[in-house]
Coordinates of C-alpha atoms in Angstrom, one line a residue:
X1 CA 2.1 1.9 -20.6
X2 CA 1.4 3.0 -17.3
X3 CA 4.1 1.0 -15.6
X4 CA 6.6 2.1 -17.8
X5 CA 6.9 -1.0 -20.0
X6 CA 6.4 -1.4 -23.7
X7 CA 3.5 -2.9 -25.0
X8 CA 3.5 -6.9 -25.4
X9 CA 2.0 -10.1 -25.3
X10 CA 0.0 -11.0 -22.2
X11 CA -0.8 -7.1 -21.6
X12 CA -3.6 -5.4 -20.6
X13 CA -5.3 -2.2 -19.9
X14 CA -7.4 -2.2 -16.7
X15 CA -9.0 -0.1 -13.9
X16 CA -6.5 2.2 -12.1
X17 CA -6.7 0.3 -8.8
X18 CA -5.8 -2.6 -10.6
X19 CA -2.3 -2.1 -11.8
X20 CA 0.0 -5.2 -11.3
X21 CA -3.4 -7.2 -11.0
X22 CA -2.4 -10.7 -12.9
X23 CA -5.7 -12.7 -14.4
X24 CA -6.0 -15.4 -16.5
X25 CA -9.2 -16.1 -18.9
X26 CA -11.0 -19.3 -18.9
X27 CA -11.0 -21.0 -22.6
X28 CA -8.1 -19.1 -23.6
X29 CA -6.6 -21.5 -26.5
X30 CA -3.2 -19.8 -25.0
X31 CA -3.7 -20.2 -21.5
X32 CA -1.3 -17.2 -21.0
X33 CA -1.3 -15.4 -17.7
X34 CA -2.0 -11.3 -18.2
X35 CA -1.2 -8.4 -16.0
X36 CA -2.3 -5.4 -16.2
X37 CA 0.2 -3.0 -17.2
X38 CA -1.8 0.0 -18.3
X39 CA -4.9 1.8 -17.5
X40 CA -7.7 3.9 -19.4
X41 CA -10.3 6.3 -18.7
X42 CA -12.6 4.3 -20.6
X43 CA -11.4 0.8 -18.9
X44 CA -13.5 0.6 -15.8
X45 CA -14.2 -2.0 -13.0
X46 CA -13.6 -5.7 -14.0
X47 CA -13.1 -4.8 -17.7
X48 CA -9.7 -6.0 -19.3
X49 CA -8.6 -4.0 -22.6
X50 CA -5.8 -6.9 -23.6
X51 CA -3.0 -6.0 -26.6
X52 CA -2.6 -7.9 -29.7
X53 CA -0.2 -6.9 -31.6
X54 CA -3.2 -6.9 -35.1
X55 CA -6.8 -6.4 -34.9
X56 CA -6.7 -9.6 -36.6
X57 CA -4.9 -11.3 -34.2
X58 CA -7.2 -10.2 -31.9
X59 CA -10.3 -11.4 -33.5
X60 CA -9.2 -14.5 -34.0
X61 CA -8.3 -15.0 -30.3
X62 CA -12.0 -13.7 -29.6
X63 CA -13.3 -16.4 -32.1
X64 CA -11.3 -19.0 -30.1
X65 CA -12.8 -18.1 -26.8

């Protein structure tokens, strides 16, 4: 990732100006706190790209919220 760390839980992608940035999602069944750890070309503005560690884990979180 961008800062150097491997992926994990609680980790997202997010606008290059927003490094370190830490957010939290309202409804989130894990109320976890994120930070953004990475950036993309494609992740823009307020957008959040956050890591599961499945597709399926991630849809189910999705589903949840």
């Amino acid at each position: 990732m961008a800062n150097g760390e491997r992926v994990h839980e609680g980790a997202a992608a997010c606008a290059a100006g927003k490094l370190g940035e830490r957010f939290r999602i309202e409804g989130d069944p894990t109320a976890r706190t994120y930070t953004c750890t990475d950036t993309g070309g494609s992740v823009l503005g307020d957008h959040r790209d956050i890591w599961f560690a499945s597709s399926d884990e991630g849809y189910a979180w999705w589903v949840e919220v």
